[in-house]
Amino acid sequence: MLVIFGLSRKEWPLGLVSLVCAVCGHPGPQSLVRRRTRFTLFFVPVLPLRSRLETRCPACGTSRRIARDEARSLGADVSA
Ligand SMILES: [Zn+2]
């Protein structure tokens, strides 16, 4: 019997937040995304594993994980 399993990652854009990049120092708006990872069985997502918020610098492309409270303090709607 052949069982096909794996991980699926999907991102949802949540808007822009104003930050200074910790890597390149670029000040300005960075995109805020919610990234969810799910376990898939036969390419069907069956089990949510992880959900995190990340910002992405438009200048250098670095992604940085941020806490939900930090995202809220920056004015983002992270209720879901
Ligand atoms: Zn940067």
mmCIF file with all atom_site columns, C-alpha atoms and ligand atoms in Angstrom:
data_model
loop_
_atom_site.group_PDB
_atom_site.id
_atom_site.type_symbol
_atom_site.label_atom_id
_atom_site.label_alt_id
_atom_site.label_comp_id
_atom_site.label_asym_id
_atom_site.label_entity_id
_atom_site.label_seq_id
_atom_site.pdbx_PDB_ins_code
_atom_site.Cartn_x
_atom_site.Cartn_y
_atom_site.Cartn_z
_atom_site.occupancy
_atom_site.B_iso_or_equiv
_atom_site.pdbx_formal_charge
_atom_site.auth_seq_id
_atom_site.auth_comp_id
_atom_site.auth_asym_id
_atom_site.auth_atom_id
_atom_site.pdbx_PDB_model_num
ATOM   1  C  CA . MET A 1 1  ? 0.000  0.000  0.000  1.00 0.00 ? 1  MET A CA 1
ATOM   2  C  CA . LEU A 1 2  ? 1.330  3.399  -0.972 1.00 0.00 ? 2  LEU A CA 1
ATOM   3  C  CA . VAL A 1 3  ? 0.740  6.287  1.421  1.00 0.00 ? 3  VAL A CA 1
ATOM   4  C  CA . ILE A 1 4  ? 1.558  9.787  0.220  1.00 0.00 ? 4  ILE A CA 1
ATOM   5  C  CA . PHE A 1 5  ? 2.008  12.346 2.978  1.00 0.00 ? 5  PHE A CA 1
ATOM   6  C  CA . GLY A 1 6  ? 3.759  15.669 3.397  1.00 0.00 ? 6  GLY A CA 1
ATOM   7  C  CA . LEU A 1 7  ? 3.512  19.276 4.522  1.00 0.00 ? 7  LEU A CA 1
ATOM   8  C  CA . SER A 1 8  ? 1.599  22.123 2.949  1.00 0.00 ? 8  SER A CA 1
ATOM   9  C  CA . ARG A 1 9  ? 2.461  25.764 3.562  1.00 0.00 ? 9  ARG A CA 1
ATOM   10 C  CA . LYS A 1 10 ? 0.222  28.639 2.661  1.00 0.00 ? 10 LYS A CA 1
ATOM   11 C  CA . GLU A 1 11 ? 0.488  32.372 3.248  1.00 0.00 ? 11 GLU A CA 1
ATOM   12 C  CA . TRP A 1 12 ? -2.200 34.983 3.665  1.00 0.00 ? 12 TRP A CA 1
ATOM   13 C  CA . PRO A 1 13 ? -1.320 38.686 3.362  1.00 0.00 ? 13 PRO A CA 1
ATOM   14 C  CA . LEU A 1 14 ? -2.551 40.749 6.323  1.00 0.00 ? 14 LEU A CA 1
ATOM   15 C  CA . GLY A 1 15 ? -1.406 44.191 5.202  1.00 0.00 ? 15 GLY A CA 1
ATOM   16 C  CA . LEU A 1 16 ? 1.523  46.487 5.751  1.00 0.00 ? 16 LEU A CA 1
ATOM   17 C  CA . VAL A 1 17 ? 3.205  47.471 9.006  1.00 0.00 ? 17 VAL A CA 1
ATOM   18 C  CA . SER A 1 18 ? 5.825  50.142 9.562  1.00 0.00 ? 18 SER A CA 1
ATOM   19 C  CA . LEU A 1 19 ? 9.077  48.685 10.869 1.00 0.00 ? 19 LEU A CA 1
ATOM   20 C  CA . VAL A 1 20 ? 12.830 49.025 10.576 1.00 0.00 ? 20 VAL A CA 1
ATOM   21 C  CA . CYS A 1 21 ? 14.487 45.910 9.129  1.00 0.00 ? 21 CYS A CA 1
ATOM   22 C  CA . ALA A 1 22 ? 16.780 44.228 11.628 1.00 0.00 ? 22 ALA A CA 1
ATOM   23 C  CA . VAL A 1 23 ? 19.113 43.008 8.856  1.00 0.00 ? 23 VAL A CA 1
ATOM   24 C  CA . CYS A 1 24 ? 19.544 45.884 6.386  1.00 0.00 ? 24 CYS A CA 1
ATOM   25 C  CA . GLY A 1 25 ? 18.115 48.777 8.431  1.00 0.00 ? 25 GLY A CA 1
ATOM   26 C  CA . HIS A 1 26 ? 15.567 49.721 5.756  1.00 0.00 ? 26 HIS A CA 1
ATOM   27 C  CA . PRO A 1 27 ? 12.844 51.830 7.401  1.00 0.00 ? 27 PRO A CA 1
ATOM   28 C  CA . GLY A 1 28 ? 9.327  51.714 6.048  1.00 0.00 ? 28 GLY A CA 1
ATOM   29 C  CA . PRO A 1 29 ? 6.376  49.473 5.343  1.00 0.00 ? 29 PRO A CA 1
ATOM   30 C  CA . GLN A 1 30 ? 6.872  45.726 5.457  1.00 0.00 ? 30 GLN A CA 1
ATOM   31 C  CA . SER A 1 31 ? 4.314  43.159 4.413  1.00 0.00 ? 31 SER A CA 1
ATOM   32 C  CA . LEU A 1 32 ? 2.759  41.142 7.217  1.00 0.00 ? 32 LEU A CA 1
ATOM   33 C  CA . VAL A 1 33 ? 1.710  37.587 6.363  1.00 0.00 ? 33 VAL A CA 1
ATOM   34 C  CA . ARG A 1 34 ? 0.230  34.674 8.256  1.00 0.00 ? 34 ARG A CA 1
ATOM   35 C  CA . ARG A 1 35 ? 1.945  31.410 7.361  1.00 0.00 ? 35 ARG A CA 1
ATOM   36 C  CA . ARG A 1 36 ? 0.193  28.145 8.139  1.00 0.00 ? 36 ARG A CA 1
ATOM   37 C  CA . THR A 1 37 ? 1.709  24.691 7.902  1.00 0.00 ? 37 THR A CA 1
ATOM   38 C  CA . ARG A 1 38 ? -0.513 21.630 7.676  1.00 0.00 ? 38 ARG A CA 1
ATOM   39 C  CA . PHE A 1 39 ? 0.078  17.913 7.466  1.00 0.00 ? 39 PHE A CA 1
ATOM   40 C  CA . THR A 1 40 ? -1.293 16.488 4.226  1.00 0.00 ? 40 THR A CA 1
ATOM   41 C  CA . LEU A 1 41 ? -2.383 12.974 3.407  1.00 0.00 ? 41 LEU A CA 1
ATOM   42 C  CA . PHE A 1 42 ? -2.762 12.236 -0.309 1.00 0.00 ? 42 PHE A CA 1
ATOM   43 C  CA . PHE A 1 43 ? -2.328 16.004 -0.933 1.00 0.00 ? 43 PHE A CA 1
ATOM   44 C  CA . VAL A 1 44 ? -5.340 16.829 1.257  1.00 0.00 ? 44 VAL A CA 1
ATOM   45 C  CA . PRO A 1 45 ? -4.625 19.009 4.323  1.00 0.00 ? 45 PRO A CA 1
ATOM   46 C  CA . VAL A 1 46 ? -5.837 17.053 7.346  1.00 0.00 ? 46 VAL A CA 1
ATOM   47 C  CA . LEU A 1 47 ? -4.036 18.434 10.403 1.00 0.00 ? 47 LEU A CA 1
ATOM   48 C  CA . PRO A 1 48 ? -2.956 22.013 11.194 1.00 0.00 ? 48 PRO A CA 1
ATOM   49 C  CA . LEU A 1 49 ? 0.555  22.010 12.622 1.00 0.00 ? 49 LEU A CA 1
ATOM   50 C  CA . ARG A 1 50 ? 1.708  25.613 12.930 1.00 0.00 ? 50 ARG A CA 1
ATOM   51 C  CA . SER A 1 51 ? 0.546  29.174 12.386 1.00 0.00 ? 51 SER A CA 1
ATOM   52 C  CA . ARG A 1 52 ? 2.871  32.128 12.626 1.00 0.00 ? 52 ARG A CA 1
ATOM   53 C  CA . LEU A 1 53 ? 3.042  35.781 11.733 1.00 0.00 ? 53 LEU A CA 1
ATOM   54 C  CA . GLU A 1 54 ? 5.967  37.064 9.702  1.00 0.00 ? 54 GLU A CA 1
ATOM   55 C  CA . THR A 1 55 ? 7.072  40.373 8.269  1.00 0.00 ? 55 THR A CA 1
ATOM   56 C  CA . ARG A 1 56 ? 9.016  40.580 5.024  1.00 0.00 ? 56 ARG A CA 1
ATOM   57 C  CA . CYS A 1 57 ? 11.424 43.391 4.193  1.00 0.00 ? 57 CYS A CA 1
ATOM   58 C  CA . PRO A 1 58 ? 10.894 44.746 0.641  1.00 0.00 ? 58 PRO A CA 1
ATOM   59 C  CA . ALA A 1 59 ? 14.564 45.778 0.344  1.00 0.00 ? 59 ALA A CA 1
ATOM   60 C  CA . CYS A 1 60 ? 16.406 42.580 1.289  1.00 0.00 ? 60 CYS A CA 1
ATOM   61 C  CA . GLY A 1 61 ? 13.591 40.000 1.413  1.00 0.00 ? 61 GLY A CA 1
ATOM   62 C  CA . THR A 1 62 ? 14.322 38.869 4.954  1.00 0.00 ? 62 THR A CA 1
ATOM   63 C  CA . SER A 1 63 ? 11.409 37.315 6.820  1.00 0.00 ? 63 SER A CA 1
ATOM   64 C  CA . ARG A 1 64 ? 11.146 37.776 10.545 1.00 0.00 ? 64 ARG A CA 1
ATOM   65 C  CA . ARG A 1 65 ? 8.738  36.063 12.889 1.00 0.00 ? 65 ARG A CA 1
ATOM   66 C  CA . ILE A 1 66 ? 6.802  38.400 15.152 1.00 0.00 ? 66 ILE A CA 1
ATOM   67 C  CA . ALA A 1 67 ? 4.477  37.744 18.054 1.00 0.00 ? 67 ALA A CA 1
ATOM   68 C  CA . ARG A 1 68 ? 0.747  38.342 17.807 1.00 0.00 ? 68 ARG A CA 1
ATOM   69 C  CA . ASP A 1 69 ? 0.917  41.072 20.464 1.00 0.00 ? 69 ASP A CA 1
ATOM   70 C  CA . GLU A 1 70 ? 3.673  42.856 18.551 1.00 0.00 ? 70 GLU A CA 1
ATOM   71 C  CA . ALA A 1 71 ? 1.596  42.720 15.356 1.00 0.00 ? 71 ALA A CA 1
ATOM   72 C  CA . ARG A 1 72 ? -1.385 44.134 17.237 1.00 0.00 ? 72 ARG A CA 1
ATOM   73 C  CA . SER A 1 73 ? 0.728  46.952 18.626 1.00 0.00 ? 73 SER A CA 1
ATOM   74 C  CA . LEU A 1 74 ? 1.747  47.826 15.052 1.00 0.00 ? 74 LEU A CA 1
ATOM   75 C  CA . GLY A 1 75 ? -1.913 48.213 14.108 1.00 0.00 ? 75 GLY A CA 1
ATOM   76 C  CA . ALA A 1 76 ? -2.457 44.938 12.240 1.00 0.00 ? 76 ALA A CA 1
ATOM   77 C  CA . ASP A 1 77 ? -5.712 42.981 12.455 1.00 0.00 ? 77 ASP A CA 1
ATOM   78 C  CA . VAL A 1 78 ? -4.596 39.496 13.538 1.00 0.00 ? 78 VAL A CA 1
ATOM   79 C  CA . SER A 1 79 ? -7.845 38.318 15.079 1.00 0.00 ? 79 SER A CA 1
ATOM   80 C  CA . ALA A 1 80 ? -8.240 35.149 12.963 1.00 0.00 ? 80 ALA A CA 1
HETATM 81 ZN ZN . ZN  B 2 .  ? 15.903 44.342 5.035  1.00 0.00 ? 1  ZN  B ZN 1
#
